[in-house]
Amino acid sequence: MAEDLSQLKNWQKKIHEIIFGYETTGGKLFDVALLLVILASVLTVMLESVQEVNRSYRVQLKIIEWIFTFLFSVEYIARIACSPKPLRYVLSFMGIIDLLSLIPTYLGIFIDGTHALSVIRAIRLIRVFRILKLTHFMGGAEQLGNALWYSRHKIIVFLGSVLCIVVIIGTLMYIIEGGKNGFTSIPKSIYWSIVTITTVGYGDIAPQTLLGQSLASALMIIGYAILAVPTGIVTSEIMQSERRLNSVTCSNCGSNDLPKRSNYCLNCGENLLRNNSQN
Amino acid sequence: MAEDLSQLKNWQKKIHEIIFGYETTGGKLFDVALLLVILASVLTVMLESVQEVNRSYRVQLKIIEWIFTFLFSVEYIARIACSPKPLRYVLSFMGIIDLLSLIPTYLGIFIDGTHALSVIRAIRLIRVFRILKLTHFMGGAEQLGNALWYSRHKIIVFLGSVLCIVVIIGTLMYIIEGGKNGFTSIPKSIYWSIVTITTVGYGDIAPQTLLGQSLASALMIIGYAILAVPTGIVTSEIMQSERRLNSVTCSNCGSNDLPKRSNYCLNCGENLLRNNSQN
Amino acid sequence: MAEDLSQLKNWQKKIHEIIFGYETTGGKLFDVALLLVILASVLTVMLESVQEVNRSYRVQLKIIEWIFTFLFSVEYIARIACSPKPLRYVLSFMGIIDLLSLIPTYLGIFIDGTHALSVIRAIRLIRVFRILKLTHFMGGAEQLGNALWYSRHKIIVFLGSVLCIVVIIGTLMYIIEGGKNGFTSIPKSIYWSIVTITTVGYGDIAPQTLLGQSLASALMIIGYAILAVPTGIVTSEIMQSERRLNSVTCSNCGSNDLPKRSNYCLNCGENLLRNNSQN
Amino acid sequence: MAEDLSQLKNWQKKIHEIIFGYETTGGKLFDVALLLVILASVLTVMLESVQEVNRSYRVQLKIIEWIFTFLFSVEYIARIACSPKPLRYVLSFMGIIDLLSLIPTYLGIFIDGTHALSVIRAIRLIRVFRILKLTHFMGGAEQLGNALWYSRHKIIVFLGSVLCIVVIIGTLMYIIEGGKNGFTSIPKSIYWSIVTITTVGYGDIAPQTLLGQSLASALMIIGYAILAVPTGIVTSEIMQSERRLNSVTCSNCGSNDLPKRSNYCLNCGENLLRNNSQN
């Protein structure tokens, strides 16, 4: 939070400290309260969708939802008001989520049923990591994100292959089962292929002919073997990122993978302690 | 078992040796007998729940169950009586399990049906590791536990993301399928999301609309890719704990990951043999 | 693309540049256009199989499909015409796919229903990697391919074991369930075994007897443990290929696994920089 | 095959060479013929179980099965007759499988339906590895076997934990769902737990109450996380066995994990080349 707050007025600074900060008592209390309110509001929307509850407490739930939305709206305006660069907050990931979690309730006035979309405010719960000892979780999240990012090329190649397989096998099944037993169209057969290759297996569509069951068996064994590929990719990346965290790179010759506490570079003899202390 | 038994009376020492110990013949026999009784009592509770069996042998099963519960009660009192620090045993993990496996039968007198909970005594079977060559299994268990413990931050981040995904996609499906085809409420739709993303796929709830099936396909492919993440995390941790077991740390400069049989620290030249022999 | 184009006429060179090349603007535009046409033609075949759509737009879809097939035929002839070695293109992987994606439509005149097979042209979409930054994806694909290729012996051993298990357990289930509850023949019971061991679990066939459910439970736990094996194999290979990419081999003594930026071989002292610069 | 054949008569040696050997042309032809006969006989038993086939070709299939069984019986006797140590063959893994694949057909005369068990002869197909380039596959099989063997303690701890979880959650579900919705007894509820935690998910038994679905969701997420554990264990072991294969151990100081082509031990300076050439 290395933002320049000097251009803010005093009341803005105070609100900023409470809403955005999490070091002061006020900031911590605000965060805990916010989390409870978010949880309660998500639960309200969920309960509203349960018919038995909705029939008895329709009006009460509606009122509670509007109170929550009003609170979030005030919070959103306050966040804009006390930001040194309001636009930067509005366009940030959390800013967009904050806005998106407000819209559905207002939209619900005009279009029926859409207010349920306000469960998107569940994403706001990731603020919880600020209350918990932040850095550990951020480190974990960053490492996972990096592992997925570094392996993106392999994941795209993998997903492309899977898509080709499901399209072709889905079509074959459509021809083999002859449009019966649930395989009524190619898109539906492809849906069945995805359900099968991911080993979900609902069973609402299932081959009945001998040839269809043989092809399905082949697809399952392929899916079985293929399931190993993304796991291998991600595991490999996680372990490399782990190694990267536990090693240093020589600033002189560029050798990486040196043990973290090395005094001298194994390759060129550069004094690493001196360099590291400068960082 | 480095407990101080000197303050115990002679009869307490003898019972302690049999009940808690597993080096003497008496202790071993007691452990084997206990395991058989636990297995038999768990089987009794299971059989009681099978209607055909219960109709014919209701009274016999009830009597057998009460005999087992009486034996376990005696054992529990004996464990307390011969412990040098009774409270420490009562509050230990095994002590709590021992108590919890007694309560349901007694509770069954007052509240119907709860006595089935006494299958919790199955957990007592982990004493089996004491009879088998203990240390190997404890080492295995400890290593698995450590791997899960060290990766707790990443696992929490991962579970948090999964929860957000299932809440949002569950709500979307509720709106898309319009409360039909089993998606009768948001909680039920979230239940379906979890069933799908974990690739369980019961099929009691399954999307029927084209849009619903497309979203479900996306969720499955996400689940597929996401399944790789916890595997990667745990694999990485298991391999690191393996490495930690097979390496030594220099007591002088703190370099870790040194080969187990190193004579000198690769980094600072410290004589490791001398230090290790001191440990 | 180090092909010798000198023996081609000028018009052939020009077409070759557009159809096979992807460096010039014309070549790029052609590739993008081709991808869109392929996608559109696959979608057409899919839509044709949806009964509601087919009833209303049967003639239009047929016409569109024939236009696409005509375009692909022209493209196929053009590719042959402007290749320096036409036979090499025809027998290459992409050449065979290009031909296979044409045949089903023509075959559909004589044999009803087979034209749906033309979705095989979805495989042609892998040309998309040429438009995206090629080398990264090719590297990813090659690495995945290598990982699977190097572990082929282990994968065959693994699949052989799985096949033996499903054949034997399938037969046992056929005997246990006595030809009822869907286990009407051994092939069908084997199909159920595969559905179960791969954790797909449709539920269209499910054991009802106590013995059958016990055996099924055993099969599931086996499948659970066995699922770990291919993952382990592939992960291990991916990590080794990763290591191979990040290490150099000494040309003097054959030591491999040397850090990529090593100046001298750790084993024989060979100057690696000199050798690497010669490569 | 370092057996001492000197005590065999000439005709025994000749038969031994053909039946057990796979270096001579006769031995190879015998192996290929045997594999085809095994495959054919397994297929016969399968076909016999398909009602439509059995109705039309009952007698023919029975005759074919008896011919195959006669051939296998002759082969089994021949194997005993030409072994230098017949008892060792009879008690070896392959010897027991050879016998077990004969018994069911003979047993089928007395007990109806058991002859289907003769599909156990499918295991005999592992002789196929002798025809293919043997050593690679044996290496692969051995490595997989070792990986599973070395991690047995961890796998037992893991399976023990899973069993405790399914017993307890199965019982809880029996109480929660109140013996309805398929949860008619504790054993059946435990069966459901196993179906769920292994992500098979047939859907023949599925919770209907809100509390039951919540507990099921928890079980699925646990199963999801737990699935990572065996994968991690096996992957870790496969990678270690890979490393063991690619490293040498110093015969002087016992340092292992030395690069395969090392000339000198990194730790004690022992000349490894001299030692390795002696091995």
PDB file of C-alpha atoms in Angstrom, chain A residues 24-228:
ATOM      1  CA  THR A  24      -5.202  -0.107  12.677  1.00  0.00           C
ATOM      2  CA  THR A  25      -7.892  -1.421  15.039  1.00  0.00           C
ATOM      3  CA  GLY A  26     -10.555   0.439  13.086  1.00  0.00           C
ATOM      4  CA  GLY A  27      -9.384  -1.057   9.814  1.00  0.00           C
ATOM      5  CA  LYS A  28      -9.367  -4.568  11.237  1.00  0.00           C
ATOM      6  CA  LEU A  29     -12.843  -4.195  12.738  1.00  0.00           C
ATOM      7  CA  PHE A  30     -14.153  -2.842   9.443  1.00  0.00           C
ATOM      8  CA  ASP A  31     -12.715  -5.816   7.541  1.00  0.00           C
ATOM      9  CA  VAL A  32     -14.205  -8.363   9.941  1.00  0.00           C
ATOM     10  CA  ALA A  33     -17.596  -6.611   9.841  1.00  0.00           C
ATOM     11  CA  LEU A  34     -17.474  -6.453   6.051  1.00  0.00           C
ATOM     12  CA  LEU A  35     -16.775 -10.178   5.787  1.00  0.00           C
ATOM     13  CA  LEU A  36     -19.706 -11.035   8.044  1.00  0.00           C
ATOM     14  CA  VAL A  37     -22.011  -8.761   6.029  1.00  0.00           C
ATOM     15  CA  ILE A  38     -20.843 -10.325   2.731  1.00  0.00           C
ATOM     16  CA  LEU A  39     -21.429 -13.834   4.094  1.00  0.00           C
ATOM     17  CA  ALA A  40     -24.867 -12.843   5.403  1.00  0.00           C
ATOM     18  CA  SER A  41     -25.847 -11.250   2.098  1.00  0.00           C
ATOM     19  CA  VAL A  42     -24.735 -14.305   0.076  1.00  0.00           C
ATOM     20  CA  LEU A  43     -26.740 -16.525   2.440  1.00  0.00           C
ATOM     21  CA  THR A  44     -29.784 -14.264   2.017  1.00  0.00           C
ATOM     22  CA  VAL A  45     -29.721 -14.633  -1.760  1.00  0.00           C
ATOM     23  CA  MET A  46     -29.339 -18.391  -1.410  1.00  0.00           C
ATOM     24  CA  LEU A  47     -32.210 -18.704   1.070  1.00  0.00           C
ATOM     25  CA  GLU A  48     -34.412 -16.584  -1.200  1.00  0.00           C
ATOM     26  CA  SER A  49     -34.067 -19.241  -3.912  1.00  0.00           C
ATOM     27  CA  VAL A  50     -35.319 -22.027  -1.642  1.00  0.00           C
ATOM     28  CA  GLN A  51     -39.056 -22.168  -2.374  1.00  0.00           C
ATOM     29  CA  GLU A  52     -40.205 -23.203   1.114  1.00  0.00           C
ATOM     30  CA  VAL A  53     -38.281 -20.306   2.706  1.00  0.00           C
ATOM     31  CA  ASN A  54     -39.276 -17.823   0.018  1.00  0.00           C
ATOM     32  CA  ARG A  55     -42.970 -18.567   0.440  1.00  0.00           C
ATOM     33  CA  SER A  56     -42.900 -17.721   4.179  1.00  0.00           C
ATOM     34  CA  TYR A  57     -40.320 -14.914   4.380  1.00  0.00           C
ATOM     35  CA  ARG A  58     -40.451 -13.316   0.929  1.00  0.00           C
ATOM     36  CA  VAL A  59     -40.845  -9.721   2.132  1.00  0.00           C
ATOM     37  CA  GLN A  60     -38.334  -9.981   4.986  1.00  0.00           C
ATOM     38  CA  LEU A  61     -35.631 -11.416   2.700  1.00  0.00           C
ATOM     39  CA  LYS A  62     -36.232  -8.733   0.083  1.00  0.00           C
ATOM     40  CA  ILE A  63     -35.871  -6.006   2.748  1.00  0.00           C
ATOM     41  CA  ILE A  64     -32.668  -7.557   4.136  1.00  0.00           C
ATOM     42  CA  GLU A  65     -31.198  -7.854   0.639  1.00  0.00           C
ATOM     43  CA  TRP A  66     -31.916  -4.186  -0.072  1.00  0.00           C
ATOM     44  CA  ILE A  67     -30.341  -3.150   3.226  1.00  0.00           C
ATOM     45  CA  PHE A  68     -27.193  -5.079   2.342  1.00  0.00           C
ATOM     46  CA  THR A  69     -27.124  -3.610  -1.155  1.00  0.00           C
ATOM     47  CA  PHE A  70     -27.551  -0.128   0.296  1.00  0.00           C
ATOM     48  CA  LEU A  71     -24.627  -0.748   2.690  1.00  0.00           C
ATOM     49  CA  PHE A  72     -22.425  -2.019  -0.148  1.00  0.00           C
ATOM     50  CA  SER A  73     -23.395   0.957  -2.304  1.00  0.00           C
ATOM     51  CA  VAL A  74     -22.384   3.367   0.470  1.00  0.00           C
ATOM     52  CA  GLU A  75     -19.130   1.439   0.897  1.00  0.00           C
ATOM     53  CA  TYR A  76     -18.449   1.575  -2.854  1.00  0.00           C
ATOM     54  CA  ILE A  77     -19.003   5.357  -2.961  1.00  0.00           C
ATOM     55  CA  ALA A  78     -16.836   5.781   0.136  1.00  0.00           C
ATOM     56  CA  ARG A  79     -14.038   3.778  -1.470  1.00  0.00           C
ATOM     57  CA  ILE A  80     -14.142   6.045  -4.536  1.00  0.00           C
ATOM     58  CA  ALA A  81     -14.373   9.166  -2.417  1.00  0.00           C
ATOM     59  CA  CYS A  82     -11.293   8.435  -0.332  1.00  0.00           C
ATOM     60  CA  SER A  83      -9.041   6.986  -3.042  1.00  0.00           C
ATOM     61  CA  PRO A  84      -6.149   9.190  -4.103  1.00  0.00           C
ATOM     62  CA  LYS A  85      -6.686   7.915  -7.658  1.00  0.00           C
ATOM     63  CA  PRO A  86     -10.402   6.937  -7.825  1.00  0.00           C
ATOM     64  CA  LEU A  87     -10.195   5.669 -11.410  1.00  0.00           C
ATOM     65  CA  ARG A  88      -7.388   3.284 -10.549  1.00  0.00           C
ATOM     66  CA  TYR A  89      -9.551   1.718  -7.835  1.00  0.00           C
ATOM     67  CA  VAL A  90     -12.612   1.511 -10.106  1.00  0.00           C
ATOM     68  CA  LEU A  91     -10.645  -0.302 -12.810  1.00  0.00           C
ATOM     69  CA  SER A  92      -8.736  -2.576 -10.400  1.00  0.00           C
ATOM     70  CA  PHE A  93      -9.779  -6.250 -10.045  1.00  0.00           C
ATOM     71  CA  MET A  94     -11.352  -5.675  -6.623  1.00  0.00           C
ATOM     72  CA  GLY A  95     -13.019  -2.452  -7.824  1.00  0.00           C
ATOM     73  CA  ILE A  96     -14.741  -4.255 -10.689  1.00  0.00           C
ATOM     74  CA  ILE A  97     -15.866  -7.076  -8.391  1.00  0.00           C
ATOM     75  CA  ASP A  98     -17.207  -4.500  -5.903  1.00  0.00           C
ATOM     76  CA  LEU A  99     -19.275  -2.904  -8.682  1.00  0.00           C
ATOM     77  CA  LEU A 100     -20.413  -6.219 -10.186  1.00  0.00           C
ATOM     78  CA  SER A 101     -21.743  -7.332  -6.811  1.00  0.00           C
ATOM     79  CA  LEU A 102     -23.994  -4.255  -6.661  1.00  0.00           C
ATOM     80  CA  ILE A 103     -25.475  -4.296 -10.161  1.00  0.00           C
ATOM     81  CA  PRO A 104     -27.566  -7.513 -10.016  1.00  0.00           C
ATOM     82  CA  THR A 105     -29.822  -6.277  -7.196  1.00  0.00           C
ATOM     83  CA  TYR A 106     -30.590  -3.008  -9.038  1.00  0.00           C
ATOM     84  CA  LEU A 107     -30.974  -4.959 -12.286  1.00  0.00           C
ATOM     85  CA  GLY A 108     -33.442  -7.256 -10.514  1.00  0.00           C
ATOM     86  CA  ILE A 109     -36.004  -4.406 -10.495  1.00  0.00           C
ATOM     87  CA  PHE A 110     -36.184  -4.465 -14.277  1.00  0.00           C
ATOM     88  CA  ILE A 111     -35.316  -8.054 -15.214  1.00  0.00           C
ATOM     89  CA  ASP A 112     -36.816 -10.775 -13.066  1.00  0.00           C
ATOM     90  CA  GLY A 113     -34.519 -13.409 -11.552  1.00  0.00           C
ATOM     91  CA  THR A 114     -31.188 -11.710 -12.248  1.00  0.00           C
ATOM     92  CA  HIS A 115     -30.752 -10.462  -8.679  1.00  0.00           C
ATOM     93  CA  ALA A 116     -29.532 -13.986  -7.801  1.00  0.00           C
ATOM     94  CA  LEU A 117     -26.371 -13.055  -9.697  1.00  0.00           C
ATOM     95  CA  SER A 118     -25.396 -10.909  -6.726  1.00  0.00           C
ATOM     96  CA  VAL A 119     -23.754 -14.015  -5.224  1.00  0.00           C
ATOM     97  CA  ILE A 120     -20.795 -12.755  -7.245  1.00  0.00           C
ATOM     98  CA  ARG A 121     -20.078 -10.779  -4.075  1.00  0.00           C
ATOM     99  CA  ALA A 122     -18.734 -14.072  -2.704  1.00  0.00           C
ATOM    100  CA  ILE A 123     -15.524 -13.194  -4.559  1.00  0.00           C
ATOM    101  CA  ARG A 124     -15.207 -10.191  -2.260  1.00  0.00           C
ATOM    102  CA  LEU A 125     -14.468 -12.671   0.505  1.00  0.00           C
ATOM    103  CA  ILE A 126     -10.878 -12.932  -0.727  1.00  0.00           C
ATOM    104  CA  ARG A 127     -10.366  -9.833   1.416  1.00  0.00           C
ATOM    105  CA  VAL A 128     -10.326 -12.365   4.242  1.00  0.00           C
ATOM    106  CA  PHE A 129      -6.664 -13.028   3.448  1.00  0.00           C
ATOM    107  CA  ARG A 130      -5.853  -9.523   4.638  1.00  0.00           C
ATOM    108  CA  ILE A 131      -7.078 -10.323   8.137  1.00  0.00           C
ATOM    109  CA  LEU A 132      -5.305 -13.638   8.317  1.00  0.00           C
ATOM    110  CA  LYS A 133      -1.555 -13.444   8.177  1.00  0.00           C
ATOM    111  CA  LEU A 134      -1.542 -12.041   4.712  1.00  0.00           C
ATOM    112  CA  THR A 135       1.827 -12.738   3.203  1.00  0.00           C
ATOM    113  CA  HIS A 136       1.759 -16.531   3.583  1.00  0.00           C
ATOM    114  CA  PHE A 137      -1.468 -16.868   1.637  1.00  0.00           C
ATOM    115  CA  MET A 138      -0.471 -14.319  -0.965  1.00  0.00           C
ATOM    116  CA  GLY A 139       2.772 -16.261  -1.408  1.00  0.00           C
ATOM    117  CA  GLY A 140       0.789 -19.458  -1.842  1.00  0.00           C
ATOM    118  CA  ALA A 141      -1.645 -17.849  -4.270  1.00  0.00           C
ATOM    119  CA  GLU A 142       1.139 -16.233  -6.249  1.00  0.00           C
ATOM    120  CA  GLN A 143       3.052 -19.495  -6.480  1.00  0.00           C
ATOM    121  CA  LEU A 144      -0.030 -21.365  -7.723  1.00  0.00           C
ATOM    122  CA  GLY A 145      -0.771 -18.573 -10.175  1.00  0.00           C
ATOM    123  CA  ASN A 146       2.801 -18.601 -11.439  1.00  0.00           C
ATOM    124  CA  ALA A 147       2.767 -22.388 -11.843  1.00  0.00           C
ATOM    125  CA  LEU A 148      -0.377 -22.134 -13.980  1.00  0.00           C
ATOM    126  CA  TRP A 149       0.979 -19.153 -15.920  1.00  0.00           C
ATOM    127  CA  TYR A 150       4.343 -20.710 -16.751  1.00  0.00           C
ATOM    128  CA  SER A 151       2.673 -23.891 -17.990  1.00  0.00           C
ATOM    129  CA  ARG A 152       0.074 -22.038 -20.113  1.00  0.00           C
ATOM    130  CA  HIS A 153       1.538 -23.179 -23.441  1.00  0.00           C
ATOM    131  CA  LYS A 154       1.429 -26.824 -22.436  1.00  0.00           C
ATOM    132  CA  ILE A 155      -2.082 -26.426 -20.964  1.00  0.00           C
ATOM    133  CA  ILE A 156      -3.372 -24.835 -24.197  1.00  0.00           C
ATOM    134  CA  VAL A 157      -1.834 -27.631 -26.304  1.00  0.00           C
ATOM    135  CA  PHE A 158      -3.403 -30.127 -23.913  1.00  0.00           C
ATOM    136  CA  LEU A 159      -6.870 -28.527 -23.942  1.00  0.00           C
ATOM    137  CA  GLY A 160      -6.715 -28.267 -27.749  1.00  0.00           C
ATOM    138  CA  SER A 161      -6.008 -31.989 -28.034  1.00  0.00           C
ATOM    139  CA  VAL A 162      -8.818 -32.807 -25.605  1.00  0.00           C
ATOM    140  CA  LEU A 163     -11.267 -30.650 -27.589  1.00  0.00           C
ATOM    141  CA  CYS A 164     -10.342 -32.395 -30.862  1.00  0.00           C
ATOM    142  CA  ILE A 165     -10.768 -35.819 -29.215  1.00  0.00           C
ATOM    143  CA  VAL A 166     -14.202 -35.002 -27.747  1.00  0.00           C
ATOM    144  CA  VAL A 167     -15.487 -33.503 -31.015  1.00  0.00           C
ATOM    145  CA  ILE A 168     -14.422 -36.532 -33.076  1.00  0.00           C
ATOM    146  CA  ILE A 169     -15.469 -39.212 -30.585  1.00  0.00           C
ATOM    147  CA  GLY A 170     -18.734 -37.380 -29.905  1.00  0.00           C
ATOM    148  CA  THR A 171     -19.542 -37.454 -33.632  1.00  0.00           C
ATOM    149  CA  LEU A 172     -18.572 -41.119 -33.924  1.00  0.00           C
ATOM    150  CA  MET A 173     -20.898 -41.974 -31.027  1.00  0.00           C
ATOM    151  CA  TYR A 174     -23.715 -40.010 -32.686  1.00  0.00           C
ATOM    152  CA  ILE A 175     -23.283 -42.153 -35.812  1.00  0.00           C
ATOM    153  CA  ILE A 176     -22.831 -45.437 -33.904  1.00  0.00           C
ATOM    154  CA  GLU A 177     -25.769 -45.024 -31.519  1.00  0.00           C
ATOM    155  CA  GLY A 178     -27.847 -43.717 -34.430  1.00  0.00           C
ATOM    156  CA  GLY A 179     -29.369 -40.751 -32.634  1.00  0.00           C
ATOM    157  CA  LYS A 180     -30.881 -42.942 -29.918  1.00  0.00           C
ATOM    158  CA  ASN A 181     -30.137 -43.535 -26.195  1.00  0.00           C
ATOM    159  CA  GLY A 182     -29.704 -39.815 -25.590  1.00  0.00           C
ATOM    160  CA  PHE A 183     -27.243 -39.220 -28.419  1.00  0.00           C
ATOM    161  CA  THR A 184     -29.826 -37.119 -30.243  1.00  0.00           C
ATOM    162  CA  SER A 185     -27.432 -34.636 -31.858  1.00  0.00           C
ATOM    163  CA  ILE A 186     -23.706 -34.039 -32.303  1.00  0.00           C
ATOM    164  CA  PRO A 187     -23.547 -31.219 -29.684  1.00  0.00           C
ATOM    165  CA  LYS A 188     -25.255 -33.546 -27.175  1.00  0.00           C
ATOM    166  CA  SER A 189     -22.834 -36.356 -28.058  1.00  0.00           C
ATOM    167  CA  ILE A 190     -19.899 -33.990 -27.554  1.00  0.00           C
ATOM    168  CA  TYR A 191     -21.392 -33.048 -24.172  1.00  0.00           C
ATOM    169  CA  TRP A 192     -21.447 -36.775 -23.356  1.00  0.00           C
ATOM    170  CA  SER A 193     -17.799 -37.066 -24.483  1.00  0.00           C
ATOM    171  CA  ILE A 194     -16.761 -34.292 -22.105  1.00  0.00           C
ATOM    172  CA  VAL A 195     -18.776 -35.835 -19.257  1.00  0.00           C
ATOM    173  CA  THR A 196     -16.965 -39.119 -19.916  1.00  0.00           C
ATOM    174  CA  ILE A 197     -13.383 -37.998 -20.580  1.00  0.00           C
ATOM    175  CA  THR A 198     -13.378 -35.877 -17.418  1.00  0.00           C
ATOM    176  CA  THR A 199     -14.603 -39.000 -15.527  1.00  0.00           C
ATOM    177  CA  VAL A 200     -17.677 -37.121 -14.253  1.00  0.00           C
ATOM    178  CA  GLY A 201     -20.077 -39.697 -15.732  1.00  0.00           C
ATOM    179  CA  TYR A 202     -23.623 -38.495 -14.977  1.00  0.00           C
ATOM    180  CA  GLY A 203     -25.205 -41.475 -16.688  1.00  0.00           C
ATOM    181  CA  ASP A 204     -28.133 -39.433 -18.101  1.00  0.00           C
ATOM    182  CA  ILE A 205     -26.696 -40.304 -21.530  1.00  0.00           C
ATOM    183  CA  ALA A 206     -24.982 -43.706 -21.823  1.00  0.00           C
ATOM    184  CA  PRO A 207     -24.217 -45.932 -24.817  1.00  0.00           C
ATOM    185  CA  GLN A 208     -26.350 -49.074 -25.168  1.00  0.00           C
ATOM    186  CA  THR A 209     -24.908 -50.739 -28.281  1.00  0.00           C
ATOM    187  CA  LEU A 210     -21.886 -53.041 -28.070  1.00  0.00           C
ATOM    188  CA  LEU A 211     -19.838 -50.881 -30.457  1.00  0.00           C
ATOM    189  CA  GLY A 212     -20.798 -47.728 -28.557  1.00  0.00           C
ATOM    190  CA  GLN A 213     -19.784 -49.247 -25.238  1.00  0.00           C
ATOM    191  CA  SER A 214     -16.446 -50.370 -26.717  1.00  0.00           C
ATOM    192  CA  LEU A 215     -15.711 -46.869 -28.010  1.00  0.00           C
ATOM    193  CA  ALA A 216     -16.797 -45.422 -24.646  1.00  0.00           C
ATOM    194  CA  SER A 217     -14.392 -47.808 -22.888  1.00  0.00           C
ATOM    195  CA  ALA A 218     -11.572 -46.625 -25.152  1.00  0.00           C
ATOM    196  CA  LEU A 219     -12.469 -42.989 -24.402  1.00  0.00           C
ATOM    197  CA  MET A 220     -12.430 -43.680 -20.647  1.00  0.00           C
ATOM    198  CA  ILE A 221      -9.007 -45.330 -20.761  1.00  0.00           C
ATOM    199  CA  ILE A 222      -7.747 -42.399 -22.861  1.00  0.00           C
ATOM    200  CA  GLY A 223      -9.268 -39.991 -20.347  1.00  0.00           C
ATOM    201  CA  TYR A 224      -7.599 -41.942 -17.576  1.00  0.00           C
ATOM    202  CA  ALA A 225      -4.170 -41.658 -19.176  1.00  0.00           C
ATOM    203  CA  ILE A 226      -4.801 -38.059 -20.227  1.00  0.00           C
ATOM    204  CA  LEU A 227      -5.796 -37.016 -16.710  1.00  0.00           C
ATOM    205  CA  ALA A 228      -2.158 -37.645 -15.850  1.00  0.00           C
TER     206      ALA A 228
END
